[in-house]
Every structure is written in C-alpha cells, then in structure tokens.
Tab-separated table of C-alpha atoms and ligand atoms in Angstrom:
chain	number	residue	atom	x	y	z
H	3	ALA	CA	2.927	23.582	-34.236
H	4	ALA	CA	3.115	25.768	-31.515
H	5	PHE	CA	2.816	22.890	-28.833
H	6	ALA	CA	4.452	20.386	-30.683
H	7	GLN	CA	6.317	17.785	-28.452
H	8	ASP	CA	7.071	14.031	-28.366
H	9	GLY	CA	4.298	11.764	-28.268
H	10	ILE	CA	1.954	14.379	-29.357
H	11	PRO	CA	0.236	14.350	-32.710
H	12	GLU	CA	-0.168	17.472	-34.762
H	13	PRO	CA	-3.827	18.613	-34.369
H	14	THR	CA	-6.341	18.486	-37.463
H	15	PRO	CA	-6.212	21.097	-39.721
H	16	HIS	CA	-9.542	23.061	-39.592
H	17	SER	CA	-10.128	25.839	-42.104
H	18	GLN	CA	-12.789	27.808	-40.227
H	19	VAL	CA	-14.609	28.104	-43.506
H	20	ALA	CA	-18.526	28.827	-43.060
H	21	PHE	CA	-21.051	26.646	-45.042
H	22	ASP	CA	-25.004	27.244	-45.295
H	23	PRO	CA	-26.559	26.251	-42.067
H	24	GLU	CA	-28.790	23.607	-43.714
H	25	VAL	CA	-25.929	21.817	-45.476
H	26	ASN	CA	-24.630	18.483	-44.102
H	27	PHE	CA	-21.388	19.284	-42.659
H	28	THR	CA	-20.494	18.730	-39.065
H	29	ALA	CA	-17.071	20.126	-38.033
H	30	ARG	CA	-15.016	17.418	-35.671
H	31	TRP	CA	-13.388	17.950	-32.714
H	32	THR	CA	-10.774	15.214	-33.206
H	33	ARG	CA	-8.802	12.819	-30.925
H	34	ALA	CA	-5.842	14.617	-32.402
H	35	ASP	CA	-7.225	17.853	-31.579
H	36	ALA	CA	-8.335	16.702	-28.056
H	37	ARG	CA	-4.521	15.335	-27.160
H	38	GLN	CA	-3.348	19.211	-27.449
H	39	ILE	CA	-4.583	19.589	-24.337
H	40	GLU	CA	-2.276	16.937	-22.783
H	41	ALA	CA	0.397	18.625	-24.896
H	42	MET	CA	-0.031	21.479	-22.611
H	43	SER	CA	-0.270	19.702	-19.489
H	44	ASP	CA	3.049	19.382	-17.329
H	45	PRO	CA	3.703	15.729	-16.721
H	46	THR	CA	6.244	16.471	-14.133
H	47	VAL	CA	4.369	18.791	-11.656
H	48	PRO	CA	4.052	17.304	-8.093
H	49	ALA	CA	1.088	15.176	-7.465
H	50	GLY	CA	-2.022	17.258	-6.963
H	51	GLU	CA	-1.022	20.404	-8.356
H	52	ASN	CA	-2.480	21.991	-11.400
H	53	SER	CA	-0.737	20.635	-14.563
H	54	LEU	CA	-2.484	22.898	-16.894
H	55	PRO	CA	-1.105	26.411	-18.159
H	56	PRO	CA	-2.281	29.117	-15.658
H	57	TRP	CA	-3.943	31.204	-18.588
H	58	LEU	CA	-6.155	28.482	-19.240
H	59	THR	CA	-7.052	27.599	-15.891
H	60	MET	CA	-9.776	28.817	-13.547
H	61	PRO	CA	-8.119	30.724	-10.481
H	62	ASP	CA	-8.674	28.789	-7.130
H	63	ILE	CA	-11.946	29.609	-5.465
H	64	ASP	CA	-11.501	30.269	-1.878
H	65	ALA	CA	-12.836	27.110	0.369
H	66	GLY	CA	-14.490	30.010	2.508
H	67	PHE	CA	-16.710	30.980	-0.450
H	68	PRO	CA	-20.041	32.606	0.469
H	69	GLU	CA	-23.090	30.569	-0.123
H	70	THR	CA	-25.746	32.291	-2.584
H	71	ASN	CA	-28.569	31.534	-0.547
H	72	PRO	CA	-28.554	28.909	2.518
H	73	ASP	CA	-32.106	27.718	1.672
H	74	VAL	CA	-31.883	26.737	-2.175
H	75	TRP	CA	-28.851	25.157	-4.029
H	76	VAL	CA	-28.033	26.615	-7.404
H	77	TRP	CA	-26.279	25.387	-10.355
H	78	ASP	CA	-26.511	25.868	-14.243
H	79	THR	CA	-27.597	29.767	-14.691
H	80	TRP	CA	-28.483	31.813	-17.482
H	81	PRO	CA	-29.667	35.467	-17.590
H	82	ILE	CA	-32.365	36.903	-19.509
H	83	THR	CA	-30.970	37.981	-22.806
H	84	ASP	CA	-32.092	39.282	-26.339
H	85	MET	CA	-31.414	37.003	-29.445
H	86	ALA	CA	-28.140	38.418	-29.690
H	87	ALA	CA	-27.203	37.301	-26.365
H	88	ASN	CA	-27.103	40.731	-24.831
H	89	GLN	CA	-27.902	40.510	-21.332
H	90	ILE	CA	-30.870	42.871	-20.291
H	91	SER	CA	-31.710	44.520	-17.077
H	92	PHE	CA	-35.573	45.445	-16.610
H	93	GLN	CA	-36.746	48.394	-15.191
H	94	GLY	CA	-33.546	48.694	-13.155
H	95	TRP	CA	-33.287	44.996	-12.137
H	96	GLU	CA	-30.819	41.980	-13.355
H	97	ILE	CA	-32.574	38.828	-13.494
H	98	VAL	CA	-31.178	35.226	-14.039
H	99	PHE	CA	-32.596	31.768	-13.858
H	100	SER	CA	-30.913	28.877	-12.390
H	101	LEU	CA	-31.465	25.062	-11.935
H	102	THR	CA	-32.203	25.105	-8.041
H	103	ALA	CA	-32.887	22.332	-5.628
H	104	ASP	CA	-33.810	22.143	-1.649
H	105	PRO	CA	-30.821	21.755	0.296
H	106	HIS	CA	-33.079	20.589	3.325
H	107	ALA	CA	-35.006	18.076	1.674
H	108	GLY	CA	-32.788	15.199	2.863
H	109	TYR	CA	-31.357	14.156	-0.535
H	110	ALA	CA	-27.527	14.525	-1.380
H	111	PHE	CA	-26.041	17.242	-3.440
H	112	ASP	CA	-25.334	14.830	-6.428
H	113	ASP	CA	-28.945	13.713	-6.217
H	114	ARG	CA	-30.239	17.107	-7.206
H	115	HIS	CA	-30.690	16.511	-10.983
H	116	VAL	CA	-33.884	14.745	-10.805
H	117	ASN	CA	-35.279	17.363	-8.263
H	118	ALA	CA	-34.169	20.356	-10.367
H	119	ARG	CA	-36.576	23.209	-10.655
H	120	ILE	CA	-35.967	26.298	-12.694
H	121	GLY	CA	-35.758	29.095	-10.124
H	122	TYR	CA	-35.163	32.998	-10.599
H	123	PHE	CA	-33.288	35.555	-8.669
H	124	TYR	CA	-33.041	39.211	-8.938
H	125	ARG	CA	-30.965	42.316	-7.909
H	126	LYS	CA	-30.719	45.819	-8.393
H	127	ALA	CA	-28.780	46.682	-11.714
H	128	ASP	CA	-25.717	48.876	-11.911
H	129	ILE	CA	-24.046	48.340	-8.788
H	130	PRO	CA	-20.450	47.477	-9.125
H	131	ALA	CA	-19.407	44.123	-7.731
H	132	SER	CA	-17.352	45.670	-4.854
H	133	GLU	CA	-20.288	47.385	-3.654
H	134	ARG	CA	-22.434	44.322	-3.412
H	135	PRO	CA	-22.590	41.640	-0.557
H	136	ALA	CA	-20.046	39.253	-1.124
H	137	ASN	CA	-22.462	36.479	-2.243
H	138	GLY	CA	-23.227	38.930	-5.249
H	139	GLY	CA	-26.626	39.905	-3.472
H	140	TRP	CA	-29.147	37.825	-5.526
H	141	ILE	CA	-32.549	37.620	-4.172
H	142	TYR	CA	-34.390	34.326	-4.516
H	143	GLY	CA	-37.759	34.715	-6.384
H	144	GLY	CA	-38.936	31.176	-6.306
H	145	ASN	CA	-39.881	28.641	-9.032
H	146	ALA	CA	-40.092	30.335	-12.051
H	147	PHE	CA	-42.750	27.599	-13.373
H	148	PRO	CA	-46.146	26.881	-11.710
H	149	ASP	CA	-45.902	23.086	-9.936
H	150	GLY	CA	-46.812	20.564	-12.504
H	151	ALA	CA	-46.811	22.754	-15.613
H	152	SER	CA	-43.905	21.343	-17.216
H	153	ALA	CA	-45.048	17.501	-16.623
H	154	LYS	CA	-48.221	18.207	-18.803
H	155	ILE	CA	-45.752	17.911	-21.828
H	156	PHE	CA	-45.482	14.191	-21.301
H	157	GLY	CA	-49.242	13.191	-20.951
H	158	ASP	CA	-49.873	10.274	-18.965
H	159	ILE	CA	-46.580	8.298	-19.437
H	160	PRO	CA	-45.428	6.748	-15.904
H	161	MET	CA	-42.864	8.670	-14.282
H	162	THR	CA	-41.553	9.444	-10.888
H	163	HIS	CA	-39.701	12.585	-11.420
H	164	ASN	CA	-39.913	15.622	-13.581
H	165	PRO	CA	-37.184	17.944	-13.221
H	166	GLU	CA	-36.537	21.084	-15.148
H	167	TRP	CA	-33.140	21.277	-16.843
H	168	SER	CA	-31.289	23.888	-18.320
H	169	GLY	CA	-31.873	26.019	-21.250
H	170	SER	CA	-31.959	29.988	-22.160
H	171	ALA	CA	-34.282	32.884	-21.313
H	172	ARG	CA	-35.089	35.316	-24.048
H	173	ILE	CA	-36.829	38.617	-23.888
H	174	VAL	CA	-39.465	39.074	-26.364
H	175	ASN	CA	-40.444	42.752	-26.178
H	176	ASN	CA	-39.742	45.570	-23.908
H	177	GLY	CA	-43.031	45.005	-22.100
H	178	GLY	CA	-41.551	41.922	-20.413
H	179	LYS	CA	-42.702	39.347	-22.643
H	180	VAL	CA	-40.033	36.248	-21.551
H	181	SER	CA	-39.844	33.027	-23.388
H	182	VAL	CA	-38.011	30.366	-21.578
H	183	TYR	CA	-36.370	27.612	-23.686
H	184	TYR	CA	-35.466	24.483	-21.565
H	185	THR	CA	-35.283	20.835	-21.207
H	186	ALA	CA	-38.289	19.133	-19.610
H	187	MET	CA	-37.209	15.708	-18.283
H	188	ALA	CA	-39.310	12.851	-17.252
H	189	PHE	CA	-37.678	9.962	-15.280
H	190	ASN	CA	-39.368	6.662	-14.467
H	191	ARG	CA	-37.589	5.052	-11.604
H	192	THR	CA	-37.246	2.442	-9.015
H	193	PRO	CA	-37.275	3.534	-5.347
H	194	GLU	CA	-33.812	2.366	-5.429
H	195	GLY	CA	-32.980	5.007	-8.381
H	196	GLN	CA	-32.619	2.557	-11.300
H	197	ASP	CA	-34.334	3.679	-14.496
H	198	ILE	CA	-37.447	1.594	-15.402
H	199	ASN	CA	-37.322	3.083	-19.095
H	200	PRO	CA	-34.744	5.650	-20.488
H	201	ALA	CA	-35.223	9.149	-19.194
H	202	VAL	CA	-37.477	11.187	-21.732
H	203	ALA	CA	-36.013	14.533	-22.729
H	204	VAL	CA	-37.807	17.344	-24.651
H	205	LEU	CA	-36.800	20.663	-25.816
H	206	ALA	CA	-39.711	22.790	-24.456
H	207	ARG	CA	-40.648	26.281	-24.129
H	208	THR	CA	-42.779	28.371	-22.173
H	209	ASP	CA	-43.824	32.081	-22.083
H	210	GLY	CA	-44.311	34.102	-19.144
H	211	HIS	CA	-44.595	37.897	-18.350
H	212	LEU	CA	-41.695	39.765	-16.294
H	213	HIS	CA	-43.249	42.353	-13.866
H	214	ALA	CA	-41.214	44.788	-11.567
H	215	ASN	CA	-41.689	47.525	-9.027
H	216	HIS	CA	-39.343	49.205	-6.715
H	217	LYS	CA	-39.261	46.037	-4.239
H	218	GLY	CA	-38.297	43.509	-6.819
H	219	VAL	CA	-39.335	41.383	-9.715
H	220	TRP	CA	-42.130	38.780	-10.441
H	221	PHE	CA	-43.399	36.761	-13.243
H	222	THR	CA	-46.902	35.556	-14.351
H	223	GLY	CA	-47.816	32.814	-16.788
H	224	PHE	CA	-45.311	30.114	-17.610
H	225	ASP	CA	-48.456	27.780	-17.217
H	226	ASP	CA	-48.416	26.479	-20.926
H	227	HIS	CA	-45.425	24.304	-21.783
H	228	VAL	CA	-44.859	23.743	-25.721
H	229	GLU	CA	-42.929	20.618	-26.923
H	230	LEU	CA	-40.267	21.830	-29.422
H	231	LEU	CA	-38.009	18.838	-30.128
H	232	ARG	CA	-37.549	15.248	-29.377
H	233	PRO	CA	-34.425	13.394	-30.604
H	234	ASP	CA	-35.112	11.932	-34.129
H	235	GLY	CA	-32.613	9.011	-34.015
H	236	PHE	CA	-31.426	10.185	-37.264
H	237	TYR	CA	-29.047	13.197	-36.258
H	238	TYR	CA	-29.447	12.963	-32.661
H	239	GLN	CA	-29.421	9.941	-30.786
H	240	SER	CA	-32.745	8.615	-29.223
H	241	GLY	CA	-33.306	6.942	-25.712
H	242	GLU	CA	-34.126	3.502	-27.916
H	243	GLN	CA	-30.557	3.900	-29.573
H	244	ASN	CA	-29.114	4.724	-26.110
H	245	PRO	CA	-30.442	4.843	-22.579
H	246	PHE	CA	-27.739	7.114	-21.686
H	247	TYR	CA	-28.302	9.643	-24.423
H	248	ASN	CA	-27.769	13.314	-24.015
H	249	PHE	CA	-30.381	15.723	-25.237
H	250	ARG	CA	-30.963	19.033	-23.458
H	251	ASP	CA	-29.890	22.645	-22.849
H	252	PRO	CA	-31.483	24.845	-25.968
H	253	PHE	CA	-29.996	27.853	-26.687
H	254	PRO	CA	-31.599	29.759	-29.473
H	255	PHE	CA	-30.220	32.923	-31.393
H	256	GLU	CA	-30.215	34.861	-34.246
H	257	ASP	CA	-27.362	34.924	-36.875
H	258	PRO	CA	-26.681	38.404	-38.480
H	259	ALA	CA	-25.691	36.329	-41.695
H	260	HIS	CA	-29.213	34.846	-41.882
H	261	PRO	CA	-31.713	37.698	-41.235
H	262	GLY	CA	-35.124	36.503	-40.753
H	263	LYS	CA	-34.325	33.145	-39.318
H	264	THR	CA	-33.742	31.939	-35.679
H	265	PHE	CA	-31.874	28.895	-34.750
H	266	MET	CA	-30.725	27.201	-31.706
H	267	VAL	CA	-28.003	25.181	-30.401
H	268	PHE	CA	-28.311	22.273	-28.149
H	269	GLU	CA	-26.339	19.198	-26.707
H	270	GLY	CA	-26.829	16.008	-28.444
H	271	ASN	CA	-25.266	12.790	-29.217
H	272	THR	CA	-24.398	11.085	-32.630
H	273	ALA	CA	-27.324	9.082	-33.739
H	274	VAL	CA	-25.971	5.446	-33.437
H	275	VAL	CA	-27.039	2.495	-31.429
H	276	ARG	CA	-24.891	2.433	-28.430
H	277	GLY	CA	-21.814	0.645	-28.815
H	278	ALA	CA	-21.811	1.006	-32.613
H	279	ARG	CA	-18.103	0.838	-34.148
H	280	ALA	CA	-19.091	3.989	-35.584
H	281	CYS	CA	-15.866	6.316	-35.374
H	282	THR	CA	-14.097	6.970	-38.558
H	283	GLU	CA	-10.537	8.061	-39.534
H	284	ALA	CA	-11.817	11.540	-39.901
H	285	ASP	CA	-13.059	11.548	-36.082
H	286	LEU	CA	-9.522	10.472	-35.057
H	287	GLY	CA	-8.418	13.385	-37.373
H	288	TYR	CA	-4.391	12.166	-37.804
H	289	ALA	CA	-2.299	12.933	-40.827
H	290	PRO	CA	-1.398	9.624	-42.486
H	291	ASP	CA	2.138	9.847	-41.600
H	292	ASP	CA	1.867	11.240	-38.379
H	293	PRO	CA	4.259	9.167	-35.850
H	294	ASP	CA	1.627	9.794	-32.900
H	295	ARG	CA	-1.302	8.796	-34.894
H	296	GLU	CA	-3.511	5.895	-33.187
H	297	ASP	CA	-5.016	2.892	-35.035
H	298	LEU	CA	-8.859	3.229	-35.479
H	299	ASP	CA	-9.608	-0.561	-34.539
H	300	GLU	CA	-7.650	-0.128	-31.350
H	301	VAL	CA	-9.296	3.114	-30.400
H	302	MET	CA	-12.627	1.601	-30.791
H	303	ASP	CA	-11.728	-1.496	-28.837
H	304	SER	CA	-10.588	0.805	-25.992
H	305	GLY	CA	-14.478	1.734	-25.502
H	306	ALA	CA	-14.037	5.239	-27.006
H	307	ILE	CA	-16.904	4.326	-29.216
H	308	PHE	CA	-19.204	5.098	-26.180
H	309	GLN	CA	-18.426	8.542	-26.184
H	310	MET	CA	-20.262	10.242	-29.272
H	311	ALA	CA	-21.397	13.879	-28.207
H	312	ASN	CA	-22.512	16.665	-30.539
H	313	VAL	CA	-23.721	19.738	-30.875
H	314	GLY	CA	-26.999	20.351	-32.319
H	315	LEU	CA	-28.443	22.826	-34.519
H	316	ALA	CA	-31.898	23.655	-35.449
H	317	VAL	CA	-34.015	26.186	-37.094
H	318	ALA	CA	-37.588	27.661	-36.383
H	319	THR	CA	-40.043	27.340	-38.960
H	320	ASN	CA	-42.505	29.747	-37.928
H	321	LYS	CA	-42.255	33.322	-36.878
H	322	GLN	CA	-43.871	32.378	-33.134
H	323	LEU	CA	-40.676	30.091	-32.638
H	324	THR	CA	-42.947	27.216	-31.495
H	325	LYS	CA	-42.178	25.053	-34.392
H	326	TRP	CA	-38.744	23.746	-35.049
H	327	LYS	CA	-36.995	21.632	-37.407
H	328	PHE	CA	-33.549	19.647	-37.048
H	329	LEU	CA	-30.463	20.318	-38.992
H	330	PRO	CA	-27.248	18.311	-38.955
H	331	PRO	CA	-24.995	18.789	-35.996
H	332	ILE	CA	-22.636	21.432	-36.150
H	333	LEU	CA	-19.690	19.824	-34.195
H	334	SER	CA	-19.400	16.149	-33.181
H	335	ALA	CA	-16.789	14.765	-30.811
H	336	ASN	CA	-17.084	10.922	-31.799
H	337	CYS	CA	-14.563	8.521	-29.784
H	338	VAL	CA	-13.582	11.857	-27.926
H	339	ASN	CA	-16.110	12.762	-25.493
H	340	ASP	CA	-19.681	11.998	-24.704
H	341	GLN	CA	-21.026	15.334	-23.430
H	342	THR	CA	-20.695	18.911	-25.040
H	343	GLU	CA	-23.339	20.675	-22.796
H	344	ARG	CA	-24.986	23.970	-22.453
H	345	PRO	CA	-23.487	25.022	-26.117
H	346	GLN	CA	-23.765	28.614	-26.833
H	347	ILE	CA	-22.765	30.674	-30.109
H	348	TYR	CA	-20.996	33.707	-29.200
H	349	LEU	CA	-19.844	36.655	-31.941
H	350	LYS	CA	-16.657	38.567	-31.714
H	351	ASP	CA	-14.960	40.385	-34.327
H	352	GLY	CA	-16.746	38.821	-37.275
H	353	LYS	CA	-15.968	35.267	-35.541
H	354	TYR	CA	-18.367	32.796	-34.374
H	355	TYR	CA	-17.512	31.173	-31.452
H	356	LEU	CA	-19.040	27.858	-29.987
H	357	PHE	CA	-18.429	27.525	-26.376
H	358	THR	CA	-19.324	23.987	-24.725
H	359	ILE	CA	-18.815	22.749	-21.283
H	360	THR	CA	-17.671	19.179	-20.623
H	361	HIS	CA	-16.498	17.016	-18.116
H	362	ARG	CA	-13.096	15.151	-17.278
H	363	HIS	CA	-14.909	11.781	-16.736
H	364	THR	CA	-16.934	11.976	-20.024
H	365	TYR	CA	-13.572	11.810	-22.114
H	366	ALA	CA	-12.922	8.710	-24.065
H	367	ALA	CA	-10.223	6.357	-23.344
H	368	GLY	CA	-6.825	7.894	-24.317
H	369	VAL	CA	-7.896	11.387	-24.313
H	370	ASP	CA	-8.140	13.740	-21.417
H	371	GLY	CA	-9.046	17.117	-20.177
H	372	PRO	CA	-10.329	18.839	-17.368
H	373	ASP	CA	-13.727	19.825	-16.355
H	374	GLY	CA	-14.298	23.233	-17.924
H	375	VAL	CA	-15.306	25.296	-20.812
H	376	MET	CA	-14.402	24.543	-24.464
H	377	GLY	CA	-13.998	26.959	-27.490
H	378	PHE	CA	-14.398	26.537	-31.191
H	379	VAL	CA	-14.264	29.244	-33.820
H	380	GLY	CA	-15.095	29.519	-37.502
H	381	ASP	CA	-16.579	31.881	-40.108
H	382	GLY	CA	-20.180	30.877	-39.445
H	383	ILE	CA	-22.639	28.933	-37.427
H	384	ARG	CA	-21.732	26.096	-39.282
H	385	SER	CA	-17.998	25.953	-40.513
H	386	ASP	CA	-15.204	23.939	-40.091
H	387	PHE	CA	-14.544	25.007	-36.371
H	388	GLU	CA	-11.127	25.115	-35.227
H	389	PRO	CA	-10.540	24.285	-31.657
H	390	MET	CA	-9.217	27.273	-29.683
H	391	ASN	CA	-5.885	27.432	-27.994
H	392	GLY	CA	-3.498	25.411	-29.867
H	393	GLY	CA	-6.215	23.239	-31.834
H	394	SER	CA	-6.958	21.684	-28.285
H	395	GLY	CA	-10.347	23.316	-27.666
H	396	LEU	CA	-9.723	24.044	-24.180
H	397	VAL	CA	-10.453	27.630	-22.803
H	398	LEU	CA	-11.062	27.286	-19.085
H	399	GLY	CA	-10.421	24.279	-16.898
H	400	ASN	CA	-10.516	23.901	-13.116
H	401	PRO	CA	-7.188	23.477	-11.637
H	402	THR	CA	-6.202	19.748	-12.213
H	403	ASP	CA	-3.410	17.354	-12.320
H	404	LEU	CA	-4.023	15.598	-15.358
H	405	ASN	CA	-1.125	12.974	-14.326
H	406	GLY	CA	-3.601	11.836	-11.348
H	407	PRO	CA	-6.743	10.116	-11.158
H	408	VAL	CA	-10.100	11.742	-11.979
H	409	GLY	CA	-12.315	10.733	-9.161
H	410	THR	CA	-15.661	12.415	-8.376
H	411	PRO	CA	-16.816	15.469	-6.476
H	412	ALA	CA	-18.176	13.323	-3.672
H	413	MET	CA	-15.376	10.750	-3.740
H	414	GLN	CA	-12.227	12.856	-4.752
H	415	ASP	CA	-8.791	11.067	-4.968
H	416	PRO	CA	-6.414	12.636	-2.074
H	417	THR	CA	-3.696	12.948	-4.610
H	418	GLN	CA	-5.831	14.942	-7.052
H	419	ASN	CA	-6.083	18.817	-6.871
H	420	PRO	CA	-8.670	19.581	-4.336
H	421	ARG	CA	-9.943	21.990	-7.034
H	422	THR	CA	-10.411	19.850	-9.888
H	423	PHE	CA	-14.353	19.988	-9.325
H	424	GLN	CA	-14.492	23.547	-7.855
H	425	SER	CA	-16.585	24.910	-10.632
H	426	TYR	CA	-19.015	23.795	-13.755
H	427	SER	CA	-21.386	24.855	-16.313
H	428	HIS	CA	-19.426	28.029	-17.426
H	429	TYR	CA	-21.487	30.354	-19.461
H	430	VAL	CA	-19.629	32.963	-21.465
H	431	MET	CA	-21.033	36.377	-21.259
H	432	PRO	CA	-20.561	39.957	-23.038
H	433	ASP	CA	-16.945	41.294	-22.821
H	434	GLY	CA	-15.562	37.663	-21.767
H	435	LEU	CA	-16.916	37.491	-18.343
H	436	VAL	CA	-17.582	33.986	-17.505
H	437	THR	CA	-19.983	32.690	-14.932
H	438	SER	CA	-20.490	29.172	-13.288
H	439	PHE	CA	-21.387	27.409	-10.254
H	440	ILE	CA	-19.297	25.811	-7.312
H	441	ASP	CA	-19.423	22.190	-7.013
H	442	ALA	CA	-16.833	20.886	-4.600
H	443	VAL	CA	-13.851	22.929	-3.075
H	444	GLY	CA	-12.052	19.979	-1.423
H	445	PRO	CA	-14.627	18.424	0.859
H	446	ARG	CA	-16.820	21.202	0.732
H	447	ARG	CA	-19.857	20.954	-1.475
H	448	GLY	CA	-21.132	23.941	-3.320
H	449	GLY	CA	-24.523	24.822	-4.991
H	450	SER	CA	-23.415	28.650	-4.991
H	451	TYR	CA	-22.445	31.102	-7.724
H	452	ALA	CA	-18.684	30.841	-8.499
H	453	PRO	CA	-16.582	34.218	-8.737
H	454	THR	CA	-16.967	35.556	-12.228
H	455	VAL	CA	-13.687	35.423	-14.091
H	456	ARG	CA	-12.955	37.112	-17.566
H	457	ILE	CA	-11.186	35.933	-20.738
H	458	GLU	CA	-9.679	37.943	-23.305
H	459	ILE	CA	-10.801	36.565	-26.602
H	460	ASN	CA	-8.540	37.067	-29.629
H	461	ASP	CA	-8.877	35.079	-32.787
H	462	THR	CA	-8.165	31.560	-31.897
H	463	LEU	CA	-6.765	32.326	-28.557
H	464	SER	CA	-8.338	33.156	-25.217
H	465	VAL	CA	-6.537	34.126	-21.996
H	466	LEU	CA	-7.475	34.264	-18.597
H	467	ASP	CA	-7.634	37.913	-17.798
H	468	ALA	CA	-5.388	37.934	-14.372
H	469	ASP	CA	-5.932	41.317	-13.755
H	470	TYR	CA	-9.757	41.315	-13.438
H	471	GLY	CA	-11.082	41.320	-9.935
H	472	VAL	CA	-8.676	40.085	-7.527
H	473	ASP	CA	-6.000	37.600	-8.965
H	474	GLY	CA	-8.425	37.271	-11.553
H	475	LEU	CA	-11.373	36.261	-9.416
H	476	GLY	CA	-14.125	38.930	-9.988
H	477	GLY	CA	-17.414	38.989	-7.438
H	478	TYR	CA	-19.311	35.730	-6.887
H	479	GLY	CA	-22.117	35.394	-9.127
H	480	ASP	CA	-21.325	38.651	-10.912
H	481	ILE	CA	-23.979	38.460	-13.731
H	482	PRO	CA	-24.216	41.949	-15.037
H	483	ALA	CA	-26.777	43.244	-17.679
H	484	ASN	CA	-25.140	44.911	-20.615
H	485	ILE	CA	-28.464	46.583	-22.239
H	486	ALA	CA	-31.276	48.242	-19.847
H	487	ILE	CA	-34.724	47.930	-20.547
H	488	PRO	CA	-36.076	51.196	-18.600
H	489	ARG	CA	-39.253	51.668	-16.911
H	490	LYS	CA	-41.796	53.748	-19.277
H	491	GLY	CA	-43.511	56.652	-17.415
H	492	PRO	CA	-43.374	57.944	-13.812
H	493	LYS	CA	-41.656	55.658	-11.343
R	505	FRU	C1	-24.892	20.903	-16.900
R	505	FRU	C2	-26.030	19.863	-17.085
R	505	FRU	C3	-26.943	20.326	-17.971
R	505	FRU	C4	-28.154	19.798	-17.560
R	505	FRU	C5	-27.919	20.198	-15.969
R	505	FRU	C6	-28.660	19.132	-15.187
R	505	FRU	O1	-24.408	21.223	-15.672
R	505	FRU	O2	-25.594	18.485	-17.020
R	505	FRU	O3	-26.368	19.573	-19.401
R	505	FRU	O4	-29.244	20.562	-18.379
R	505	FRU	O5	-26.722	20.109	-15.808
R	505	FRU	O6	-28.780	19.430	-13.999
C-alpha cells in the first residue's frame, strides 16, 4: 500500500461495487481503514504542530476572523438545493439556513445545542467573494419557523428544550416552494442539565414559501411539521437501546440510477443495546496474516464497543415525500467511531461520494483522527465504499497533533495545536468547495462562518486546492449558488 509503514496494518480491500439500494449490504469503515490516518500522521513533529499531511489539512484560520453577525451564533449551515445538490439562487438572492443561538442569552457557546433554532440568511448572488464584506455579507433573516411549530411534533410529552437540529433545504418548484428536512429534538432535563429521559430525535419536514423583492427575501409557512422517521431499534439505534444514541441530519436526494425514487441519508448508530459486544472481525477488517492486526476481544475490552456509528438510508414511499421507510445503513463504523454526522451524497465523474463529518473525541480507543470531514467512494448509493485517501477516509481535518491530547474546545490542552477545533460541520458543495463554521481558534470561540476552502476530487483521492483564495482560504461563508431561478416578468 502507498502509505505502508511499521506498526500500521493494510487497509481493508473495498471493491466499490454497487448493490441495489434495497438490499442488506452495509459497507464498513473498519479499524484497519481508520488506522491509515495514523499512517499518514507524522509521529516526530514538535508538540502542537500539525502532524497530518497539508493536502488533507484545512489551512489555518486567522484568529482575527470576522464575525458573521454579532447578534447570532451560527454553526451547521446548508444552502437551498435541488435534489441533485445544486445550489440555487432565487430571484437574484443566495439563501442559507444555519443552526443559530443567541449569544446574549447568558449561556456558554457549548450550551447552544439545546437552544438551537434554524435561522436563515441571504445575500445578493453573483458577486465575487473579493468584492463582498470580509464576513461574507450575509443578512440575518431571523428564525425560519414560527415559535412552537416544531414542538407540536411531540404532542404533550414532558420536555424542557425543543431545539431544531440540522438537515437540508430543497427547492420544490421555481415559484419558491421550499421543503426543510431537519431534526426535531425534545429534551427533558433537570435544571442542572441532566436528562430525565433520553432525548427524542425525529427526522421531520416542513414546507414554506420563499419570497423575494429588491430588498431581500422572506419566508411564509413552516407552520405544519410532519414526522418522517424515528429510530426503529432494528437498523437504527433507539433511545431505549442507548440514551446517547445519534439520529439526525436528513439529506434527501435523487439517484440518477434509480429514476422516480427519492432517498435520504442521515446520521445513525448500529441498533444494539449500549455496551453489547457487537463488533465483528469484519468491523476490524484485518487480513488474517496481517502482523499489525488486533485481537477482537481485546478491542471490545478496550471500550471500543461504545462507538457504533452508521450512515442511514431511507426511501420515500409517496410522491409528496412525506412518508419514508428505512433501508439498511449504507455505512457502519462499529468499534471505530460513534458519530458520522451530516452525511451527504455527492456525484462526480460517475462515482458516488459519501461525505460525513466526525470528531476526534468520538473515535474508539485505539483509533484516532482529527475533527473534520471524511469521504467514501463507490459505484452507487449502496456500495462497498472505499474510504478515500489511502483507504483512511480522511478528506479534510483541522490542523492537529495526533501525538498530543484531544482536549475540548473550551478546555484545550496547552500542548495541542490551537487550531485543532478551528472548524467543524464541513459541507461539500459543487466544484469541491467546502463550507464549515468556526468553533474555536485558540481561546477565541467562533459561532461564525469559516472561510470556504476547495478540494480537488479525483477518483479515490482528494487534495486541498492550495491555489484557491489566499493560501487555500477563500471568503468567509462563501456559499455560492451554481443554478439561478430568475424572477419572472418585470422587476
Ligand atoms: C454537527 C451536529 C449535528 C447536529 C447539530 C446539533 O455539528 O452535531 O449532527 O444536528 O450539530 O447542534
């Protein structure tokens, strides 16, 4: 293998072969695969430097980064797209949705999650990043949904917090009908922040109408919220099986290979009871004679059984896309990582790319990687996905010293790279542009759009485009449309 070195196993062979989306085949991101990240990490860098190769590293974000908006924190962000992930402008405006929270409400940045509301932002289309304000020039439009609309999904169950978590926005027609697919959450917590019952996560949808004039854009609707899916405990882990289950971030799309159907990917976990010794030799993925293979029982004894991420697949069963049924997961990361978040399907040169974000702290014992975005490539939406870049899966990580401690954004280890938490929630856009948000650059916390970067995707490889923008960094929050829906009739 291209990256073979002592102490590093061979990655698992993956054929990329496509299967029918309905069949029971789940590709594995194995421990042997994930250990290829370590194979590319330099064990000799001075403490606190970046041990990862520059071509897989998000360039350093300036600690003096501009705020997107002083009155609203932003994190996970998604543009309005069609079902092929083309980003639309509407009557001359670009529009994005972001998770938002109030920086003046008195809670810390890391407590934003239980207070998250989906907000929207807009700016004039067709202006080069260099001619925009440094922060990207996004105008905050407010909350997308009326207060209390999303909570109605849960009826009268006890809840103290009803945040709106990530998803996607799809334009339904050129008149401006927009469907937002998102995660409706219900937390029931003590005043000290302890869960009284497991949080309830529902993949939901609501429809609204986008309007525009020369001053800006606004929405009507988003009053009625429809429940699409709750975890079934069979393919997707439920709150009864594990109070810390992950189930969120729907991304619907059409697959040119299956016309007439609409699918969605989402974040899930393998449906076992928390702590079950459920990993297999196939999850480890070693050749029987690999000198660097691990023992399955030792891996499970290490606690790796608590890291059981998957990427889910569902298919719509009606034309209105309000009824969905689960299909088996398309990817699992059993004993590898607990979170494969905000998955998306990206088509290029006849290949299907699955991108998903993950954190360093959600890796299982014995495997390691930076906060960032991972990629997997195959011949269809369900295939024996090959992890990109030397079989590792790493596409873009924050500058991180993998030889050093993890820390947290709020309690960073002084010997760690100060940019190890600089950005997160990467979303890969047309032409390989990648948007994300700033979490922490050293002690300075974010809640702002990160600079857009670009990756050059070529078969199983992706390389940071170091010529994009300035030293690889484009405009802050540069999220350009690639398809225009023009205004009809006179202006
Ligand atoms: C990713 C994420 C999403 C979730 C949201 C909650 O940053 O964990 O999976 O929807 O943040 O804030």
